[in-house]
């Protein structure tokens, strides 16, 4: 089928990040390169894209997404571009991602694995949206709503963290992934969030397994905050003993 504009945005990210040279990705050998190709291809597939809807083939038995788009052709592309830039520069890259991935994540990854860092971030990320969701009339007093919100954000956290780490700690890449998702949600109707949550969770789980995200990153990784003496195993030099009479 034809690609929607938001899919082209994410495909650009996937090709840029997943097919970088092996040195910048920290890969060793053909096997690791094949794993990255598998991950990149997996994320780009329609049913498991973080910002996509579902398989639009009735043979799979999944619901159709009703694309009630506000325009077509170049006009639609212009609306998507404006929405994306708005999300990118006023919220996601300069706001949320500068804090979550730019500040908090590298400091967490200096101490724990990327997977554990994702779990810690996900405790706070949904709560960050509390007043926004309340203003939008969302059922913020419902436990089931928060359960779904945490599941959705956990998958998104894992995927964005994967992009951040694979791009050598690029806030720009994390912001693009985040803004692309929000732009897609603004234009596309998701008929069944439960199915979306589980397909996104499957994508996140595959990335966890492929990238072994339970393993702590090395201290010299670009996505790890270079705290003095943390994880380096070195002992700071001691001042020389000054001899003589007291």
PDB file of N, CA and C in Angstrom, residues 180-226:
ATOM      1  N   UNK A 180       7.221  12.888  15.458  1.00  0.00           N
ATOM      2  CA  UNK A 180       6.579  12.117  14.398  1.00  0.00           C
ATOM      3  C   UNK A 180       5.399  11.328  14.946  1.00  0.00           C
ATOM      4  N   UNK A 181       5.554  10.765  16.147  1.00  0.00           N
ATOM      5  CA  UNK A 181       4.463  10.020  16.767  1.00  0.00           C
ATOM      6  C   UNK A 181       3.283  10.930  17.067  1.00  0.00           C
ATOM      7  N   UNK A 182       3.545  12.072  17.703  1.00  0.00           N
ATOM      8  CA  UNK A 182       2.460  12.988  18.048  1.00  0.00           C
ATOM      9  C   UNK A 182       1.778  13.559  16.808  1.00  0.00           C
ATOM     10  N   UNK A 183       2.548  13.790  15.749  1.00  0.00           N
ATOM     11  CA  UNK A 183       1.960  14.276  14.504  1.00  0.00           C
ATOM     12  C   UNK A 183       1.039  13.227  13.905  1.00  0.00           C
ATOM     13  N   UNK A 184       1.461  11.966  13.945  1.00  0.00           N
ATOM     14  CA  UNK A 184       0.626  10.891  13.413  1.00  0.00           C
ATOM     15  C   UNK A 184      -0.677  10.775  14.199  1.00  0.00           C
ATOM     16  N   UNK A 185      -0.574  10.861  15.528  1.00  0.00           N
ATOM     17  CA  UNK A 185      -1.774  10.763  16.355  1.00  0.00           C
ATOM     18  C   UNK A 185      -2.739  11.921  16.087  1.00  0.00           C
ATOM     19  N   UNK A 186      -2.204  13.066  15.668  1.00  0.00           N
ATOM     20  CA  UNK A 186      -3.057  14.224  15.397  1.00  0.00           C
ATOM     21  C   UNK A 186      -3.856  14.065  14.110  1.00  0.00           C
ATOM     22  N   UNK A 187      -3.356  13.242  13.169  1.00  0.00           N
ATOM     23  CA  UNK A 187      -4.014  13.120  11.872  1.00  0.00           C
ATOM     24  C   UNK A 187      -4.736  11.790  11.678  1.00  0.00           C
ATOM     25  N   UNK A 188      -4.315  10.771  12.395  1.00  0.00           N
ATOM     26  CA  UNK A 188      -4.861   9.437  12.162  1.00  0.00           C
ATOM     27  C   UNK A 188      -5.699   8.971  13.340  1.00  0.00           C
ATOM     28  N   UNK A 189      -6.778   8.281  13.031  1.00  0.00           N
ATOM     29  CA  UNK A 189      -7.657   7.744  14.058  1.00  0.00           C
ATOM     30  C   UNK A 189      -7.237   6.321  14.389  1.00  0.00           C
ATOM     31  N   UNK A 190      -7.034   6.036  15.668  1.00  0.00           N
ATOM     32  CA  UNK A 190      -6.714   4.678  16.108  1.00  0.00           C
ATOM     33  C   UNK A 190      -8.000   4.064  16.656  1.00  0.00           C
ATOM     34  N   UNK A 191      -8.566   3.086  15.961  1.00  0.00           N
ATOM     35  CA  UNK A 191      -9.873   2.559  16.361  1.00  0.00           C
ATOM     36  C   UNK A 191      -9.836   1.726  17.628  1.00  0.00           C
ATOM     37  N   UNK A 192      -8.699   1.159  17.945  1.00  0.00           N
ATOM     38  CA  UNK A 192      -8.629   0.286  19.121  1.00  0.00           C
ATOM     39  C   UNK A 192      -7.257   0.459  19.773  1.00  0.00           C
ATOM     40  N   UNK A 193      -7.221   1.235  20.846  1.00  0.00           N
ATOM     41  CA  UNK A 193      -5.951   1.519  21.509  1.00  0.00           C
ATOM     42  C   UNK A 193      -5.356   0.282  22.153  1.00  0.00           C
ATOM     43  N   UNK A 194      -6.194  -0.655  22.555  1.00  0.00           N
ATOM     44  CA  UNK A 194      -5.661  -1.858  23.185  1.00  0.00           C
ATOM     45  C   UNK A 194      -4.795  -2.653  22.211  1.00  0.00           C
ATOM     46  N   UNK A 195      -5.265  -2.779  20.963  1.00  0.00           N
ATOM     47  CA  UNK A 195      -4.470  -3.481  19.950  1.00  0.00           C
ATOM     48  C   UNK A 195      -3.195  -2.702  19.655  1.00  0.00           C
ATOM     49  N   UNK A 196      -3.327  -1.383  19.570  1.00  0.00           N
ATOM     50  CA  UNK A 196      -2.134  -0.568  19.328  1.00  0.00           C
ATOM     51  C   UNK A 196      -1.114  -0.755  20.446  1.00  0.00           C
ATOM     52  N   UNK A 197      -1.582  -0.728  21.695  1.00  0.00           N
ATOM     53  CA  UNK A 197      -0.666  -0.866  22.830  1.00  0.00           C
ATOM     54  C   UNK A 197       0.113  -2.172  22.755  1.00  0.00           C
ATOM     55  N   UNK A 198      -0.556  -3.252  22.393  1.00  0.00           N
ATOM     56  CA  UNK A 198       0.120  -4.549  22.367  1.00  0.00           C
ATOM     57  C   UNK A 198       1.056  -4.686  21.170  1.00  0.00           C
ATOM     58  N   UNK A 199       0.695  -4.075  20.021  1.00  0.00           N
ATOM     59  CA  UNK A 199       1.628  -4.127  18.887  1.00  0.00           C
ATOM     60  C   UNK A 199       2.864  -3.272  19.165  1.00  0.00           C
ATOM     61  N   UNK A 200       2.657  -2.109  19.805  1.00  0.00           N
ATOM     62  CA  UNK A 200       3.802  -1.274  20.174  1.00  0.00           C
ATOM     63  C   UNK A 200       4.655  -1.968  21.226  1.00  0.00           C
ATOM     64  N   UNK A 201       4.011  -2.682  22.146  1.00  0.00           N
ATOM     65  CA  UNK A 201       4.755  -3.420  23.169  1.00  0.00           C
ATOM     66  C   UNK A 201       5.586  -4.531  22.539  1.00  0.00           C
ATOM     67  N   UNK A 202       5.048  -5.174  21.500  1.00  0.00           N
ATOM     68  CA  UNK A 202       5.807  -6.217  20.803  1.00  0.00           C
ATOM     69  C   UNK A 202       7.054  -5.629  20.139  1.00  0.00           C
ATOM     70  N   UNK A 203       6.906  -4.442  19.533  1.00  0.00           N
ATOM     71  CA  UNK A 203       8.060  -3.775  18.922  1.00  0.00           C
ATOM     72  C   UNK A 203       9.101  -3.437  19.976  1.00  0.00           C
ATOM     73  N   UNK A 204       8.648  -2.906  21.116  1.00  0.00           N
ATOM     74  CA  UNK A 204       9.582  -2.549  22.193  1.00  0.00           C
ATOM     75  C   UNK A 204      10.290  -3.787  22.730  1.00  0.00           C
ATOM     76  N   UNK A 205       9.552  -4.878  22.895  1.00  0.00           N
ATOM     77  CA  UNK A 205      10.157  -6.110  23.406  1.00  0.00           C
ATOM     78  C   UNK A 205      11.224  -6.633  22.457  1.00  0.00           C
ATOM     79  N   UNK A 206      10.969  -6.561  21.163  1.00  0.00           N
ATOM     80  CA  UNK A 206      11.970  -7.026  20.191  1.00  0.00           C
ATOM     81  C   UNK A 206      13.240  -6.191  20.287  1.00  0.00           C
ATOM     82  N   UNK A 207      13.093  -4.873  20.434  1.00  0.00           N
ATOM     83  CA  UNK A 207      14.263  -4.014  20.565  1.00  0.00           C
ATOM     84  C   UNK A 207      15.037  -4.338  21.839  1.00  0.00           C
ATOM     85  N   UNK A 208      14.325  -4.618  22.913  1.00  0.00           N
ATOM     86  CA  UNK A 208      14.989  -4.974  24.169  1.00  0.00           C
ATOM     87  C   UNK A 208      15.841  -6.221  23.983  1.00  0.00           C
ATOM     88  N   UNK A 209      15.289  -7.218  23.303  1.00  0.00           N
ATOM     89  CA  UNK A 209      16.007  -8.486  23.115  1.00  0.00           C
ATOM     90  C   UNK A 209      17.165  -8.313  22.143  1.00  0.00           C
ATOM     91  N   UNK A 210      16.920  -7.655  21.010  1.00  0.00           N
ATOM     92  CA  UNK A 210      17.961  -7.491  19.993  1.00  0.00           C
ATOM     93  C   UNK A 210      19.128  -6.670  20.532  1.00  0.00           C
ATOM     94  N   UNK A 211      18.816  -5.607  21.236  1.00  0.00           N
ATOM     95  CA  UNK A 211      19.856  -4.692  21.707  1.00  0.00           C
ATOM     96  C   UNK A 211      20.389  -5.055  23.094  1.00  0.00           C
ATOM     97  N   UNK A 212      19.837  -6.119  23.703  1.00  0.00           N
ATOM     98  CA  UNK A 212      20.253  -6.546  25.047  1.00  0.00           C
ATOM     99  C   UNK A 212      20.241  -5.365  26.009  1.00  0.00           C
ATOM    100  N   UNK A 213      19.092  -4.725  26.091  1.00  0.00           N
ATOM    101  CA  UNK A 213      18.990  -3.479  26.847  1.00  0.00           C
ATOM    102  C   UNK A 213      19.068  -3.687  28.353  1.00  0.00           C
ATOM    103  N   UNK A 214      19.111  -4.921  28.801  1.00  0.00           N
ATOM    104  CA  UNK A 214      19.311  -5.185  30.229  1.00  0.00           C
ATOM    105  C   UNK A 214      20.777  -5.060  30.620  1.00  0.00           C
ATOM    106  N   UNK A 215      21.675  -4.919  29.627  1.00  0.00           N
ATOM    107  CA  UNK A 215      23.093  -4.764  29.905  1.00  0.00           C
ATOM    108  C   UNK A 215      23.456  -3.285  30.025  1.00  0.00           C
ATOM    109  N   UNK A 216      24.253  -2.979  31.001  1.00  0.00           N
ATOM    110  CA  UNK A 216      24.671  -1.601  31.225  1.00  0.00           C
ATOM    111  C   UNK A 216      25.609  -1.151  30.111  1.00  0.00           C
ATOM    112  N   UNK A 217      25.425   0.069  29.646  1.00  0.00           N
ATOM    113  CA  UNK A 217      26.296   0.611  28.604  1.00  0.00           C
ATOM    114  C   UNK A 217      27.670   0.925  29.176  1.00  0.00           C
ATOM    115  N   UNK A 218      28.713   0.852  28.351  1.00  0.00           N
ATOM    116  CA  UNK A 218      30.050   1.216  28.841  1.00  0.00           C
ATOM    117  C   UNK A 218      30.113   2.679  29.241  1.00  0.00           C
ATOM    118  N   UNK A 219      31.003   2.991  30.158  1.00  0.00           N
ATOM    119  CA  UNK A 219      31.095   4.347  30.702  1.00  0.00           C
ATOM    120  C   UNK A 219      31.461   5.378  29.639  1.00  0.00           C
ATOM    121  N   UNK A 220      32.137   4.964  28.557  1.00  0.00           N
ATOM    122  CA  UNK A 220      32.544   5.917  27.522  1.00  0.00           C
ATOM    123  C   UNK A 220      31.525   6.019  26.386  1.00  0.00           C
ATOM    124  N   UNK A 221      30.339   5.413  26.539  1.00  0.00           N
ATOM    125  CA  UNK A 221      29.306   5.507  25.510  1.00  0.00           C
ATOM    126  C   UNK A 221      28.799   6.953  25.431  1.00  0.00           C
ATOM    127  N   UNK A 222      28.582   7.483  24.220  1.00  0.00           N
ATOM    128  CA  UNK A 222      28.145   8.880  24.092  1.00  0.00           C
ATOM    129  C   UNK A 222      26.804   9.177  24.766  1.00  0.00           C
ATOM    130  N   UNK A 223      25.976   8.147  24.989  1.00  0.00           N
ATOM    131  CA  UNK A 223      24.676   8.356  25.622  1.00  0.00           C
ATOM    132  C   UNK A 223      24.728   8.185  27.136  1.00  0.00           C
ATOM    133  N   UNK A 224      25.942   8.080  27.685  1.00  0.00           N
ATOM    134  CA  UNK A 224      26.127   7.940  29.132  1.00  0.00           C
ATOM    135  C   UNK A 224      26.794   9.206  29.650  1.00  0.00           C
ATOM    136  N   UNK A 225      26.243   9.750  30.726  1.00  0.00           N
ATOM    137  CA  UNK A 225      26.799  10.975  31.289  1.00  0.00           C
ATOM    138  C   UNK A 225      28.191  10.706  31.870  1.00  0.00           C
ATOM    139  N   UNK A 226      29.192  11.460  31.439  1.00  0.00           N
ATOM    140  CA  UNK A 226      30.564  11.204  31.904  1.00  0.00           C
ATOM    141  C   UNK A 226      30.814  11.769  33.305  1.00  0.00           C
TER     142      UNK A 226
END
